[in-house]
Coordinates of C-alpha atoms in Angstrom, one line a residue:
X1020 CA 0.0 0.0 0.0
X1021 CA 1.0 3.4 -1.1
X1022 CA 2.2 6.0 1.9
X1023 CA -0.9 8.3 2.7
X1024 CA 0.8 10.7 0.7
X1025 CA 0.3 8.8 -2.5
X1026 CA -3.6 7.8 -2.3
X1027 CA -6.2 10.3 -3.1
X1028 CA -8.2 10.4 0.6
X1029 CA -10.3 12.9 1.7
X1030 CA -8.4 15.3 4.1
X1031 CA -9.9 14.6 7.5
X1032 CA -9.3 10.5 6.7
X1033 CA -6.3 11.3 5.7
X1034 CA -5.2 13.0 8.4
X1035 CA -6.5 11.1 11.1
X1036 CA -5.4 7.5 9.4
X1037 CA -2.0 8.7 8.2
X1038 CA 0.1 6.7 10.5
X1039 CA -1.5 3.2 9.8
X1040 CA -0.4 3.5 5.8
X1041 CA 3.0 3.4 7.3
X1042 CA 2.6 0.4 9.2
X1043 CA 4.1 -3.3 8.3
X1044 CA 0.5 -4.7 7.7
X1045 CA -0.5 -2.0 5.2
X1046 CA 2.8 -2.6 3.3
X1047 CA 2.3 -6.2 3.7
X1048 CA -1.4 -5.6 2.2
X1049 CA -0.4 -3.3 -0.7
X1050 CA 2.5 -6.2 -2.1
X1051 CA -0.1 -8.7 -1.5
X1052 CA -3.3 -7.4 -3.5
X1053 CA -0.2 -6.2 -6.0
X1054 CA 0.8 -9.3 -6.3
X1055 CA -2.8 -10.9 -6.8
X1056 CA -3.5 -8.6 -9.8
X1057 CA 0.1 -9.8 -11.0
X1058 CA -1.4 -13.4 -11.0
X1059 CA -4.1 -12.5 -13.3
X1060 CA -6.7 -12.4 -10.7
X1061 CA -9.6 -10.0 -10.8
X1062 CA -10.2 -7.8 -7.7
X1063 CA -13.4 -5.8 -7.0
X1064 CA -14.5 -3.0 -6.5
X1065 CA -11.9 -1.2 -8.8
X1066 CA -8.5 0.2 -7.7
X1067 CA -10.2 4.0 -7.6
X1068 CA -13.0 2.7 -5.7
X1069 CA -11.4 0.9 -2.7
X1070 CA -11.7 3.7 -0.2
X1071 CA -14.7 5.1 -1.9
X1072 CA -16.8 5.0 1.7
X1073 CA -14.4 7.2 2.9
X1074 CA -14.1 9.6 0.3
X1075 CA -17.9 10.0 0.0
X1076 CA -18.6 10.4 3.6
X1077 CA -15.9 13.1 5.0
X1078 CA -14.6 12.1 8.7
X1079 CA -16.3 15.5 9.8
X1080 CA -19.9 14.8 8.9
X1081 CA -20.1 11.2 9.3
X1082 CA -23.7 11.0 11.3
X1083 CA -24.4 6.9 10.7
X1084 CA -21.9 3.7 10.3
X1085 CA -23.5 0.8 8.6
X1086 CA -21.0 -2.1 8.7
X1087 CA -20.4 -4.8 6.1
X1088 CA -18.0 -7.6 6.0
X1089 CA -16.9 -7.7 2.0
X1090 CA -17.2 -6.1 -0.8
X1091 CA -19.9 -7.9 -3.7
X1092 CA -17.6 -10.1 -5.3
X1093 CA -19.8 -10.0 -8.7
X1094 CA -18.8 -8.3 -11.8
X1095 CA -19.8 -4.3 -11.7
X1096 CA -21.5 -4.6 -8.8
X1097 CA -19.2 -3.1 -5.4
X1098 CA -18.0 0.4 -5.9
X1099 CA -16.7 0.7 -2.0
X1100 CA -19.7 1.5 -0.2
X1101 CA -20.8 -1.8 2.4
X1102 CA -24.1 -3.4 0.6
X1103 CA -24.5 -0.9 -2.5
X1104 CA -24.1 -1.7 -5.9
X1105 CA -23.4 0.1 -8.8
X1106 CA -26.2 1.8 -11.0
X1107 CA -27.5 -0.7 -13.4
X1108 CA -26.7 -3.8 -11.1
X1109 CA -29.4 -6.0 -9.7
X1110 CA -30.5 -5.4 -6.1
X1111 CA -28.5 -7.6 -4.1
X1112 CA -30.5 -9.8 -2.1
X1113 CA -30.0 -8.3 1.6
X1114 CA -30.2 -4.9 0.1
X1115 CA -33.7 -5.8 -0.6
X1116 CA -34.8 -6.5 2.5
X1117 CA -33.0 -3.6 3.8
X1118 CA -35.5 -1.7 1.9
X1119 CA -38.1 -3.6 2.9
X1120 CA -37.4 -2.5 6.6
X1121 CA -37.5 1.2 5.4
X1122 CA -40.7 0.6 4.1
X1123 CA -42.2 -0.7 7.0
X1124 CA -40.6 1.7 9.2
X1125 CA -40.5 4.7 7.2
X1126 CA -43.3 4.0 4.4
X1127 CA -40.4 4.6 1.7
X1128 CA -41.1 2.9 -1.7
X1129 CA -38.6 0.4 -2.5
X1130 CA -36.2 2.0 -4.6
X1131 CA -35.7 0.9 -8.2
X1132 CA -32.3 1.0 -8.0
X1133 CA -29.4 -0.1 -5.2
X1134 CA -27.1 2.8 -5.9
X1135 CA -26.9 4.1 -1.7
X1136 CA -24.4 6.8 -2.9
X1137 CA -27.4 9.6 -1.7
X1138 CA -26.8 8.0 2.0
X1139 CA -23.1 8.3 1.8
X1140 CA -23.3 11.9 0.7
X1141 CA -25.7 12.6 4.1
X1142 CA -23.1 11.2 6.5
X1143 CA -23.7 7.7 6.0
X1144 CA -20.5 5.6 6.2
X1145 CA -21.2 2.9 4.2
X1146 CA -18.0 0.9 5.9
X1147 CA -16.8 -3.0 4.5
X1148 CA -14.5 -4.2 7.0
X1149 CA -12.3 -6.2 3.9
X1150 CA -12.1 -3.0 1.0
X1151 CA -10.7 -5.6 -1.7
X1152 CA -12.3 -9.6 -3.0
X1153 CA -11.4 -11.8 -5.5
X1154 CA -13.7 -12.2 -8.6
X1155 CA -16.8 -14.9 -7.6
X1156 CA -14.4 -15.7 -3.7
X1157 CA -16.4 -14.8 -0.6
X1158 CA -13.9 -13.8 2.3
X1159 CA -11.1 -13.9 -0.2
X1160 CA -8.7 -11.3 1.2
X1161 CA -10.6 -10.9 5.1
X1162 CA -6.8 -12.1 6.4
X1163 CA -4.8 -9.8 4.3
X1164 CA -4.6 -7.1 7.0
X1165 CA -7.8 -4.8 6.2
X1166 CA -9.8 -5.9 9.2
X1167 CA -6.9 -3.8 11.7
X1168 CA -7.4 -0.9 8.8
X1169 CA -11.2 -0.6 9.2
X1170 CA -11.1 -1.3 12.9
X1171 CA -8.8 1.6 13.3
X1172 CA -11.5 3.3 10.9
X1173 CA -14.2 2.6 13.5
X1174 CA -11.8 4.1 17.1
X1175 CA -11.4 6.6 14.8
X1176 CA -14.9 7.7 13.8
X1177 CA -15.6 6.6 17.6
X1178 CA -13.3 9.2 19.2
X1179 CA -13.8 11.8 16.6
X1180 CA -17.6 12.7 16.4
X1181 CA -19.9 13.4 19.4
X1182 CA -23.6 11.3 18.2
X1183 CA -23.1 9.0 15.8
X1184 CA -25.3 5.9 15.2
X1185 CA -24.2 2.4 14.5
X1186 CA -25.9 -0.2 12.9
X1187 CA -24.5 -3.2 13.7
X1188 CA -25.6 -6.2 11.9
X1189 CA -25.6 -9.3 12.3
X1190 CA -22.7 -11.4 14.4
X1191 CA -20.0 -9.7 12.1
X1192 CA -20.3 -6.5 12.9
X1193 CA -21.8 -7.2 16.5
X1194 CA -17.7 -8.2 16.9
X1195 CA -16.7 -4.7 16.6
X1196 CA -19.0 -3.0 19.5
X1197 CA -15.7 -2.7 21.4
X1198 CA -14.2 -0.5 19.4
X1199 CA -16.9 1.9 19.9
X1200 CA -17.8 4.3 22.5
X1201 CA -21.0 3.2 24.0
X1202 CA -21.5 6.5 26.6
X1203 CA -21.1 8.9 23.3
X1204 CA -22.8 6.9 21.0
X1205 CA -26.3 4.8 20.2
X1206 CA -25.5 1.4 19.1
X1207 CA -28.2 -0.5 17.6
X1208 CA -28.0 -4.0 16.7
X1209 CA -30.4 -7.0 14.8
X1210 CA -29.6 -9.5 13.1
X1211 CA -28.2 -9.3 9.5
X1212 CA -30.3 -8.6 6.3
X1213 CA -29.4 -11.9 4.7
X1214 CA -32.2 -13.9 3.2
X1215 CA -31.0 -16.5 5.7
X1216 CA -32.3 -13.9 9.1
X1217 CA -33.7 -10.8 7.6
X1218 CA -37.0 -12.6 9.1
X1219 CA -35.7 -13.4 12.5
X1220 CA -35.4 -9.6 13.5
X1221 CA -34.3 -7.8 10.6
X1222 CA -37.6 -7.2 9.2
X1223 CA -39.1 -4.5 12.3
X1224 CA -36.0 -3.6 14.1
X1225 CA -37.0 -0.2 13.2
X1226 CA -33.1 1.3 13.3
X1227 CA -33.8 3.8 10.7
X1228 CA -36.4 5.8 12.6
X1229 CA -34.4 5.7 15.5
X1230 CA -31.4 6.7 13.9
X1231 CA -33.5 9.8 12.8
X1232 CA -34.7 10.5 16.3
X1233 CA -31.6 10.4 17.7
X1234 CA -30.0 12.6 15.4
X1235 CA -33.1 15.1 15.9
X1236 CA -32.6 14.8 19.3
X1237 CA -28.9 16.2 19.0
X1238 CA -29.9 19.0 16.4
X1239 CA -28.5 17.1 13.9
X1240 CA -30.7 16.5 10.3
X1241 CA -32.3 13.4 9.9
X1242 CA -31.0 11.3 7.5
X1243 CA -33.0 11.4 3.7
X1244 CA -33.4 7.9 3.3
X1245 CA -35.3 7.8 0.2
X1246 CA -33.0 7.0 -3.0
X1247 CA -33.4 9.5 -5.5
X1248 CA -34.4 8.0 -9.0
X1249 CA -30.9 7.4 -11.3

């Protein structure tokens, strides 16, 4: 991995994070995903793309943290933002019943689309805690040293802003609660989305109102989370 120097990240990330790309584990992760495209192998979401989450969601007006394990690991579909796809790309199965949720909490159509670049732009850190897979090979690169760059994302974050909310769900993300300060912030937790438990607690855990009131509460703007049309 490139010295912080040498990767276009916005300027509060950048300053915050500096000292990890220095670190043995980034430099060990950099030869490693260089020496994976070397090998011929494909790697989503595209070099640009990798810190995408950051880039769209400045360290300064992060309101919300949505947590993901990997990035989609289909052609065209991840573009660095945890359980968005590209425009064009089918919605992904767990992103459905995400918007199903919204629906029932929020009465928000179900968007035509699963483009959640509007919810990044709000404040919405749409965080993966593995930025890079292999083409069609779940969990591919979760022990090449990303997981101690995105925890250090979420101390960060943590330490940094006042109120945020954090959606953690499912066991996954339920792992990294320590990281994050529980007197400062509101931490609300379900299961995860999947197909496989969106029906066990997903469905009517009613996070995305509360997310709103919470930010209302702390004279912060609610969150828009009705997808503009593309």
């Amino acid at each position: 991995m490139p010295a912080a120097d040498h990767i276009k990240l916005e300027a509060g990330w950048k300053h915050a994070l500096r000292d990890e790309f220095d670190k043995p584990y980034m430099k060990a992760l950099g030869d490693f995903l260089r020496e994976e495209k070397a090998a011929g192998k494909e790697l989503y979401p595209p070099g640009a793309l990798i810190f995408n989450a950051l880039n769209s969601t400045p360290l300064d007006q992060v309101k919300v943290v949505i947590i993901g394990q990997d990035p989609y690991h289909g052609p065209g579909q991840a573009h660095g933002l945890s359980f968005s796809v590209q425009p064009g790309i089918a919605t992904p199965p767990s992103l459905l019943n995400i918007f199903k949720e919204l629906k029932r909490d929020l009465n928000i159509d179900i968007a035509g689309h699963g483009c959640l670049q509007h919810w990044a732009e709000q404040g919405v850190l749409l965080l993966n805690t593995s930025l890079t897979v292999e083409r069609a090979v779940a969990g591919s690169h979760a022990k090449a040293g990303w997981q101690a760059f995105t925890d250090r994302v979420i101390e960060v974050v943590s330490a940094h802003q006042p109120h945020l909310i954090f959606m953690l769900w499912g066991a996954h993300a339920q792992k990294k609660q320590s990281l994050i300060d529980p007197t400062k912030h509101l931490i609300l937790k379900s299961v995860h989305p999947s197909p496989l438990s969106a029906y066990r607690g997903f469905i009517g855990n009613g996070h995305f109102s509360r997310a709103n009131k919470f930010l209302i509460q702390h004279g912060l703007a609610p969150i828009d989370w009705k997808l503009p049309a593309l």
